[in-house]
Short mmCIF file of C-alpha atoms in Angstrom, two decimals:
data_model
loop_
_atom_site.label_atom_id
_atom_site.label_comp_id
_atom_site.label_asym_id
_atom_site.label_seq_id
_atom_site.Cartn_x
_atom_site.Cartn_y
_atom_site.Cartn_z
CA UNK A 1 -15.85 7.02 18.36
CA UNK A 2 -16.82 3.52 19.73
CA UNK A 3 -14.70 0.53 19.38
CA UNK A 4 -14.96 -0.84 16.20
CA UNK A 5 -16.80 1.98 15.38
CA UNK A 6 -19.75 0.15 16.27
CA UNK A 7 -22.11 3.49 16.50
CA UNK A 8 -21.48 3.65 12.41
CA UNK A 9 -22.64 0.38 11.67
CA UNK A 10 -25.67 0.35 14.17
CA UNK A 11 -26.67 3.34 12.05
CA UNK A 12 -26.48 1.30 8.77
CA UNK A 13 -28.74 -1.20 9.74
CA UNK A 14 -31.17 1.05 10.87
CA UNK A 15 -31.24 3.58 7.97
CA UNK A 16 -29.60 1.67 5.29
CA UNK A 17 -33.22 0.37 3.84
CA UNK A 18 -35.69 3.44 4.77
CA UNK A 19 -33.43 6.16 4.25
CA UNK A 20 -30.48 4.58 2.04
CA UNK A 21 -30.20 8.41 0.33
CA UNK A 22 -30.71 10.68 3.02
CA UNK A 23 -29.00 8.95 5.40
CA UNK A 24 -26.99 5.93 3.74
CA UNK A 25 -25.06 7.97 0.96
CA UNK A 26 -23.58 10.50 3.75
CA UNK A 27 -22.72 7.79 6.06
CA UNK A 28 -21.15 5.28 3.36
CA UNK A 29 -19.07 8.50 2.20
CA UNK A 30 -18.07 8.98 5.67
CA UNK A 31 -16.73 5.40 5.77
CA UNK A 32 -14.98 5.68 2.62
CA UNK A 33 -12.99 9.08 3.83
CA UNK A 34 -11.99 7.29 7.35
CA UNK A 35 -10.93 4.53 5.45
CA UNK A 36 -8.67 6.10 3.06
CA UNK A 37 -6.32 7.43 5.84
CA UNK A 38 -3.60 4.67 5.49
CA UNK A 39 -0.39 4.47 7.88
CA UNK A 40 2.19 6.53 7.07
CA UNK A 41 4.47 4.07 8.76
CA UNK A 42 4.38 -0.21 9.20
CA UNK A 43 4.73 0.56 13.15
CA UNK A 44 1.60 2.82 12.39
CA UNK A 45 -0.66 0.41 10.72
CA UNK A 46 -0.52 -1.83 13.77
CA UNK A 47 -1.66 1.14 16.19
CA UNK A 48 -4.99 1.15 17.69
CA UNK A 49 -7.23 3.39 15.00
CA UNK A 50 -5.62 1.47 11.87
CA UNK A 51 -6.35 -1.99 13.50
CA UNK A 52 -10.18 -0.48 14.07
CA UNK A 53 -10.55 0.77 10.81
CA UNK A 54 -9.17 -2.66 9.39
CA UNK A 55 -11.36 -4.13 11.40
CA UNK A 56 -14.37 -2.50 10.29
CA UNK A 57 -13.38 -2.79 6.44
CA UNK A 58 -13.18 -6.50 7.37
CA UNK A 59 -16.83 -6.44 8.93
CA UNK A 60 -18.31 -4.04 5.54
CA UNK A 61 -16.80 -7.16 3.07
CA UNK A 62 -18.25 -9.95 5.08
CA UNK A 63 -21.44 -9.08 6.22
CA UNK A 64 -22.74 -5.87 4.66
CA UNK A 65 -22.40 -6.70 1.09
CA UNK A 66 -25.84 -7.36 0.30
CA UNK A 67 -26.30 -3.91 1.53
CA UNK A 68 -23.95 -2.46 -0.90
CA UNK A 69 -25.72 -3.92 -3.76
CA UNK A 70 -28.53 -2.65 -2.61
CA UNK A 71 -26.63 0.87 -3.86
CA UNK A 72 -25.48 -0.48 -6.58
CA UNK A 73 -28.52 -1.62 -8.15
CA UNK A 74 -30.49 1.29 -6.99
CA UNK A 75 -30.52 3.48 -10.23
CA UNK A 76 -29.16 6.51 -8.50
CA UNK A 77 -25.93 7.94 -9.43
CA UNK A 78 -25.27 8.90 -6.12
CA UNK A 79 -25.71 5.62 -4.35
CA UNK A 80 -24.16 4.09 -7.40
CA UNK A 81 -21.06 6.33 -6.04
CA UNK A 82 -20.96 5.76 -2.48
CA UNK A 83 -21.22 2.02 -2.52
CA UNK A 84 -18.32 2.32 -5.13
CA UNK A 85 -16.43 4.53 -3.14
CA UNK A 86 -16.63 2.24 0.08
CA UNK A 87 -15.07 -0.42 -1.57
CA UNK A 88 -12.51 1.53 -3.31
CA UNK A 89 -11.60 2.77 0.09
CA UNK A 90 -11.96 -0.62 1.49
CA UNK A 91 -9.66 -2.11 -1.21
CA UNK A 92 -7.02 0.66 -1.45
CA UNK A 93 -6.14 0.00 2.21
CA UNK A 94 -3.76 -3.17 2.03
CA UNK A 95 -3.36 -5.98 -0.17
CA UNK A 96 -5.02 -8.61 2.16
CA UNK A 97 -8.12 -6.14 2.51
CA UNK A 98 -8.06 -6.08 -1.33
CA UNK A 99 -8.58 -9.82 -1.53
CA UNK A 100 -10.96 -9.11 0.89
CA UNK A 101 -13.41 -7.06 -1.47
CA UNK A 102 -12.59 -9.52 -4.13
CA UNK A 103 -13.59 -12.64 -2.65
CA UNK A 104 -16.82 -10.59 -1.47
CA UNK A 105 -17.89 -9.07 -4.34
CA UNK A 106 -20.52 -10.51 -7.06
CA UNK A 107 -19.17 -10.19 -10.09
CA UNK A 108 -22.02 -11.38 -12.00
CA UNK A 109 -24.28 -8.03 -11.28
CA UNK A 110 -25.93 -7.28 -14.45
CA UNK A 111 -25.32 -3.42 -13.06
CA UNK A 112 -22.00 -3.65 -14.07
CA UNK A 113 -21.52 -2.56 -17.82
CA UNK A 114 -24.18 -0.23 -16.85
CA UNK A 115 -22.19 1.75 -14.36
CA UNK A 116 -18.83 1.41 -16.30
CA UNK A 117 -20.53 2.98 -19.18
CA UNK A 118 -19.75 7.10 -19.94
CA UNK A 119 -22.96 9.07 -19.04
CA UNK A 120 -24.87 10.17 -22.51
CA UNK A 121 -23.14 7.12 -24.39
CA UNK A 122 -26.55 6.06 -25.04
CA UNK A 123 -29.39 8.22 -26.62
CA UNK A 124 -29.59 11.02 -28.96
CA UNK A 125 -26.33 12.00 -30.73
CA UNK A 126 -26.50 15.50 -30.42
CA UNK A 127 -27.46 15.13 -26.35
CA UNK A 128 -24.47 13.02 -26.32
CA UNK A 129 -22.05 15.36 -28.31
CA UNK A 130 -23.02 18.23 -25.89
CA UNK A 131 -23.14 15.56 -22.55
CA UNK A 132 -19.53 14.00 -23.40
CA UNK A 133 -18.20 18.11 -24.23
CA UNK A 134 -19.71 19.54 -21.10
CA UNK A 135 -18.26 16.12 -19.39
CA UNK A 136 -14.53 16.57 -20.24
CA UNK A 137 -14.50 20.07 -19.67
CA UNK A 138 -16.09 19.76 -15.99
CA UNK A 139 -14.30 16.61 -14.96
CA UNK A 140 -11.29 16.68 -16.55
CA UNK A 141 -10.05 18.96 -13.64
CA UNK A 142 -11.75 17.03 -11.27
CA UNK A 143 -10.08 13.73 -12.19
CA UNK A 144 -7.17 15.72 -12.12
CA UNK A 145 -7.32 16.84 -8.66
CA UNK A 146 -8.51 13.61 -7.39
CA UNK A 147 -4.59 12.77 -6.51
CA UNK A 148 -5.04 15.42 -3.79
CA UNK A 149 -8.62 13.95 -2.26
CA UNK A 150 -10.36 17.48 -2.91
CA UNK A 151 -13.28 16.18 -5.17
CA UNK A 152 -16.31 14.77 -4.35
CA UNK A 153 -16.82 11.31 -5.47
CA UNK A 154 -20.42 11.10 -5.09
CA UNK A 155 -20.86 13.71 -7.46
CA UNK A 156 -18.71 12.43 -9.98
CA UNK A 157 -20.52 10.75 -12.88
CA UNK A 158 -20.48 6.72 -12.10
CA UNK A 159 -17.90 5.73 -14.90
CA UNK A 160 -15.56 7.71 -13.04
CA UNK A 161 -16.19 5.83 -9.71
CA UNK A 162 -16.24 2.71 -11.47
CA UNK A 163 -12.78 2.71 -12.49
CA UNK A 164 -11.22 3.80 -9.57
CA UNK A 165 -12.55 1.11 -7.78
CA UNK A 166 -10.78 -1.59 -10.77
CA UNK A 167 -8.37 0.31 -9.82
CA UNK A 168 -7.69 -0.07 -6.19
CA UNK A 169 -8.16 -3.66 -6.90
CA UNK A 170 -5.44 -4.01 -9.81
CA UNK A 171 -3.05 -1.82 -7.98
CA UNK A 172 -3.35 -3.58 -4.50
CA UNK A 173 0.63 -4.06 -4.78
CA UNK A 174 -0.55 -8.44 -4.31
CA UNK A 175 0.95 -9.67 -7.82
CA UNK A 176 -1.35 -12.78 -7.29
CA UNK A 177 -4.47 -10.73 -7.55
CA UNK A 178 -3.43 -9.30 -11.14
CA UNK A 179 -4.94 -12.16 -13.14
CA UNK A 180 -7.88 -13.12 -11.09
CA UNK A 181 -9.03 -9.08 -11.39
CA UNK A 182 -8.26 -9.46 -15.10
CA UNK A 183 -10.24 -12.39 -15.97
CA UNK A 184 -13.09 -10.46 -14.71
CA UNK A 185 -14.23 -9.22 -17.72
CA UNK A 186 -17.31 -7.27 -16.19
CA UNK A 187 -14.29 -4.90 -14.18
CA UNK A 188 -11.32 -3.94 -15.82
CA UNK A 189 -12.50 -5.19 -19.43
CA UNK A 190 -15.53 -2.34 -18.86
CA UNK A 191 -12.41 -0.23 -17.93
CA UNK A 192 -10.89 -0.51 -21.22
CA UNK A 193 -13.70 -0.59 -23.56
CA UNK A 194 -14.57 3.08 -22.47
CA UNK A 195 -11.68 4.58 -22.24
CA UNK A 196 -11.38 6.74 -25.22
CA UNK A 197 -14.42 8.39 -24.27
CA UNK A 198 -12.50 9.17 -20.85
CA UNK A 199 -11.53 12.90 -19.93
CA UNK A 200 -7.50 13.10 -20.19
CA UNK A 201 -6.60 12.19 -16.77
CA UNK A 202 -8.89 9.51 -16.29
CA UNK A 203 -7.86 7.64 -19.05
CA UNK A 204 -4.34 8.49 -18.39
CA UNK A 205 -4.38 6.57 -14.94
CA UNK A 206 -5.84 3.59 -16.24
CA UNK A 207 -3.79 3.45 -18.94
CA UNK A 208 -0.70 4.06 -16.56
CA UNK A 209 -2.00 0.96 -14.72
CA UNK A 210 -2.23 -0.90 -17.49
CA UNK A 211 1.30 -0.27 -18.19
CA UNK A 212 3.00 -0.60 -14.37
CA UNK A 213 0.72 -3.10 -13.41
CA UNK A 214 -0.59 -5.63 -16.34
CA UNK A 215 2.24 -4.98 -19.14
CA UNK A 216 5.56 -4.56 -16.45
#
């Protein structure tokens, strides 16, 4: 891998545009997984890979947001998911990379309510009924085994993706970025207001971070 993993970005700029599905969902996923391997130790997060893959979070929030929006305002799940997932990854790193995503990030993206929304919440009852059934019965596992990294996040509906990046923002372990992410309305508020139509576990660990987090 390049310093900086420079070879990874050079192939975001060129395919990010033409081929931001084929091309851009795989390699944003692959970001996301290299960035969720965090020290194990404070002597380890000064080594040479963590300081690279800091560095390259660093590089995603300050000049390659407008690319990221460009997956979050696609329409597709799937991009929906991966530029979700790259900044959950980005954010659940450290706290200062946390503020680093929410300086970055537009909260004013009409997308928003949109993706925090449960899939079938809007339509036909009866589609919805079988849609939110099927949902909790498929996902509930999978939000489940989340904990342990074996699911898929780009196949996860986009609610689910959604919260888990409010998430990695509110539980950053930086006290003085609890009340700037909660006066965002458009994030954790979209959190809340969906939650009962959450499978168990999902609803479970946001209400857990309401509890350790907001209420503690």
């Amino acid at each position: 891998m390049s310093p900086g993993f420079a070879d990874l970005l050079s192939l975001w700029d060129a395919h990010h545009l033409n081929n931001a599905q084929r091309v851009g969902v795989p390699l944003l996923a692959l970001l996301a997984d290299m960035l969720r391997v965090k020290p194990a130790a404070a002597a380890e997060a000064q080594g040479f890979v963590h300081l690279q893959l800091d560095g390259v979070a660093r590089a995603l929030c300050q000049r390659r947001m407008r690319a990221v929006y460009s997956h979050l305002t696609s329409g597709v799940r799937t991009r929906h998911n991966a530029g979700l997932t790259l900044l959950a990854a980005i954010a659940g790193r450290n706290a200062a990379l946390a503020w680093e995503v929410f300086r970055a990030f537009d909260f004013s993206l009409k997308e928003l309510p949109v993706l925090a929304t449960p899939r079938g919440a809007v339509g036909d009852k009866n589609k919805k009924s079988k849609s939110s059934s099927s949902k909790r019965r498929v996902l509930t596992s999978n939000a489940t085994s989340n904990a342990t990294s074996n699911v898929d996040d780009i196949s996860l509906p986009s609610r689910h993706v959604f919260v888990a990046f409010a998430l990695a923002l509110l539980e950053s372990g930086d006290k003085t970025l609890t009340r700037p992410v909660l006066a965002q309305k458009a994030l954790f508020g979209n959190v809340l207001r969906h939650v009962a139509s959450d499978p168990p576990a999902l609803a479970a660990r946001a209400l857990r971070a309401l509890r350790d987090v907001v209420l503690a």
